[in-house]
Amino acid sequence: MSEEAPKRGSGETLPLGSRSEVFPANPLPGFDSASAMAHLARMKGAHTADLMALICRQGYPPRTDIFNQLRMIDNPALLRLVDNGSISWPDGNRYFGFVFEQPQNSRLWQSIDEVHAPMTEDFIKSHFITPVVGALRELADAGIMHGSVRPTNIFWRETGSGMPQLGECVTAPPGVGQPVLFEPPDRAQAAPFARGAGTIADDMYAFGVTLVLLILGQNPMRGMDDAAIVKAKLEKGSFGALVVNQRVQPAHFELLRGLLHEDPKQRWLPHDLEAWIGGQRLTPKQAESNRRPARALMFDGKELWQIRHVIRAMADNVPAAVQIIDREELDRWLRRALMDDDRADRVQEAINVLRNSGRTAHLDEQKVAMVCMALDPGGPIFYRGQAFLPFGIGPALAETLRAGGNVQIIAEVISNQFIGYWVNQQQEGKTELVPLAQTFERVRGYIERASVGSGIERAAYELNPTLPCMSPLLRGQYILTPKDLLPALEKSSREAGKPREPIDRHLAAWIATRDRSMDYLLRPLNEQADSPRRALAIITLFSEWQRKHGPDHLPGLAGWLISLAEPLTRRYHYKPLHAEVASRLGEATEQGRLADLLHLLDDPKAVERDQQNFSAARQLYRAMTTQTHILDQQMRNHAEVARRYGRPVATYIAWVLSAMASVFSIMKMMTAG
């Protein structure tokens, strides 16, 4: 699966999903997103084209898992989702796409660094906040995180005409395409693919940042890179970094303080915002991360005052972090300066857990990772220069595999059981997170097995249930459901330079994840390439897949599988039978029925009959060979031969000569007479 965008097409409409069709020749660039290209679309049979299709880039797995819930939401402040499905594009590749009703207006902002006129309190409250919070509440009720709330993904006119509409959130995983500015500090520290699906609290934070930009008319962190933005939020808190020292009306302070709260448990949710709109006044609590200790922690010559700032510094400098941990400087600072014995106890427990684990590889990095989790249980996992939120490990693994990157760090995060430890650190919602820990424990078992159908590839598909198959065999295809697989392999069978077998590690892992009953057929794939069991397993696998998912006619794939059949046809010893099987294989290939192919290559009765006849022939051959050997040895002993056969032969010859003489005498007498 390569990161490619569909080329602008031409020609007639193309079907997408069950109810819509797309115009490849009619792009809508004003509605493009970072992960998809927009094209004109319509309902099948309709006379007007009032829809838009977002055709996803192949490198961005879409959020197909939320399609049904999102389609049920009918709120004018949210783009209405109509259809989804894969589409065969004019460039010969297949892509996935979503169909929406077209937005009523253009984008609110084209760039987050634009400068606009500030919005007044009354205007923004009545024309923007009120309708958008209703859409956010419906998303929250459906258990959906939007993940892309920002001014550049909102369609509205600043004049207030029309309804503001939140843009799409399905063409890429949450966090992908979302600028760091709109992410809470914990998510902002992780790479986009490593953020994972968050909660409605993260959307409310992004909405709060959006309001800051609209109220100010500009981005208060314009010109700062991602690292500087994250550092400012960690040091000053989000409210301090974005709002303090800005010209903000006092009436907005309470609103923005509540939406930008560092602690997601204290952050305003949609019902809080609706209460504020209704006139109720809420008092946000002081963020724990902003409490100032009695003294700073000296770390690598620098004074650190905040927990999250300490965590980030430790993650960036592991050797220095190990020193303050081993010398108990961190413990003393937590207990004496921060007066937080509970946190200090968690740190000591993390050290003891690691000490008793028996692990040796990257021990210092593991120690820092576990101590950071103990310091901030809800924060990301920092390990070997990278940061992951647990729900983002799966998408991060998939993206690393797609990009051909080094997956070792992610594999170690899973193998070291960091996710289970992270779950155990949670004070609230721990019960709901137990399935997450169980999933990663199961995946750890796959990673530790190198067999075909397991390994890091299996981990990627287990952690990303909607991830398309990334096998190089299927390049240019989009294999999301079981019924997509065999038609794609049929197309690949016609390509020049295809590999010997129509299966590889990626495809085997995807199959095992989509249908666990196939696991037993994957085990023989670990045998040598010319093994009859391996060839039979591959043919059986695809025969069973065709039976379950179709289609019925696969001549190209059948021909591809025939090339593997030599180890199986070699089992037939009777040449006429071998020729008959070869002839019937050709007929079955033309029909494209893999079950017929399998029956010919794995007919137990024919194989048994051929084997019995071959065994009988071998026994007869051995008997004849033995007798011939005995005769040969006897012929080599002339004396014995003379003794055993000379006298009888001489007697017989004498009798013949005597008989001939008698006959001659009688004939002479008769002639004379």
Steps between C-alpha positions, in 0.01 A plus 500: 500500500679811380433856600351613170224740407265414214583688181236732363288285275277544201207329336172371638385460858637220716299314764599543863323308772145381451320825424734759351720572200798729452612731220880448468519786248347749745734570793396730783841623624342742744376203701821291493635385835851404607415134450250503212410665170149633438296429187148571390253221576130422493253232596462230235233599252476856631484789254690743723848463647485652847738262676876481537718192519822503701736245343755394761872486448614139516744570783226610742275222635149647525272481804252256354419377850301816583313526169168357620486708818600817318245448225223487760582852625285759326622836626529805271828598669663176386559396139251224423663171405314314224702201376838331497684226315793421273517636147692399185667820385601580141869466592444125542519499880231457759440752777260540788262791509224667699208694358364808680251769432692798367577770760278806491796740510874514441756437774496741789881540483731373227800501735535516878750784459253736333397828660130588529286749685437384860151371573295663775367308800132515401565418135722198563273372775176507302621433146786256558526342844133415540458300175842330512466383861179323399693300239775422751242377750350262243848370419562447872169315538603269214841437659685661208805721522506739205873563517512779239336801664682812376416816298637348177255209530191709568279628218343837579500864409625744757199717425295239683293403197411134493574232755863426598581140412773278640690336216579136442678280754506159330767500227793452741560383860434756776791738538628459144479841338419674828759770581675474837346833596157336536616195696521480882859470627482123552388439140719777358816323619423190293542475123170537308453126439597422861222709656218255438132558560447732792180616666252782472717686755770525233247642254393756759864605540531544122175698504646721773811570291276574202309752708828666604589554133155635413487729804847637432469493123839333477715215627682613818775244430546591137857440384581246773597146401338193655775449760472861617121476524519182711770649724294814561192297592701281737665794672208744517196277460275526195298791636813687598672438168199588281294756692703678767649828371250503212221751451212281609176632644453404866177321412701251295748412776271254675402340170855453376639393838241224516559376144880515522530330839810277517314220675250340260289393798456865596464633146161627392289256301206588273246508783726737697525729201124490450457592867735795450300611196188483717653741751636259760843590632756224551830527682775284348737341749870572514692254282716271714786521250522877563546478876834651590725289726709647783813475289602401149649167398851544368532295184804519274575851626145627453225584747176307439184595685213307337444124492434485126806714434705256708359207307583654165855584609554145627369349178736719297807422714493141625853488653432809712158365594649170620741692723232697686293182535784281630630772733144542634506870415165464325353320802615774740363774275160331476472442875656819637445769236176385339368331814367212290572170672250312284682592182836418658368159607383429145845584368664261748252229407584545131870457577428182699280356223776550246766360736297181546412459132831346400528721190841611381469669158482881509461487876559873555242593237251263659561650843438854377190391309343337805594784735342750259180294499500500880549877508217571253267198471285659231788621287672335207750214515850638434746243372824533302429847368138440406167564671188287469154516643378141547216532250745642248747211505299303244474785245865590560603140428293490181647830378857388579450178305346688208786748489762226529626636832657324797228327699738374769421778748125438475557125528697558820227723643259209456741224608599691814133504604495878540132519410399267780707705743345825364151358555587399857607857575160646416296612797171540312350299217741213562229237453415631155868482402550134596405377148771728361761332719369155403520585131863604528583190702360285220688704240822456699470127438478557124806724500707238680418241231682540168281251312299596193166641614653644817778752562480876484266486199239308698534755780424785259176342375389390847542855631338659193185299416414729206853513355513402130743226403843655440648208304722603204314232305196729504666829416246744360208301640291573808429182695279582795249214516535125434306524174754751366794259520463246219394750228814698586720190477332416170613838370850450640524161327507676163796721591848429369768422753264373766657282773482121497229482765186715537562546873750673728531585869270803478229312315524201732471724807204689354322172418564361848358813659191511280424127532658320795377163372773520234783487754558126456560551127769758565722274707627295199613827338807486723627195309734515201375655177486166312322315780180320388335590832575868442361497147190309611441741789513805269259349250267381777508844661389684188251228407332540838510880469332479158231276645428751778542833324509442121517575217435174317725563198874549567694362203800728554542404864443134413781520245722663762428218742565235232860616494526374859350161418815317386581359847142367509488350149835330565316279745336313207731223369281356224583701188158472335335618825751785524411608146127475573532718812700758306231513232218540750698768687500705182122473477454596866731798453290632214189472716674678787352277769763448763307219669525294178870575489538383858302181437726401212817571693384352827272206407565258788355198315704562186816559701438184707425291191810628323707435810368145538575419136841656531572296814393179326718583201792567728454164675488317165804687381691409817405130459609494137821682585576246771440204268711655227779554748488136608515376140783735421702371792435142401608559142831638621587148659577285187575174690175518683317579179666203327418271784139610538409549137766308287380139547130571445582706195738231362241229556239711326732568206590129472134406501430756228792375284396136548145586400621686194722203401211258533277724292774531237546119486127443461476760224797339318344156521173634366679672215693185412187294512 
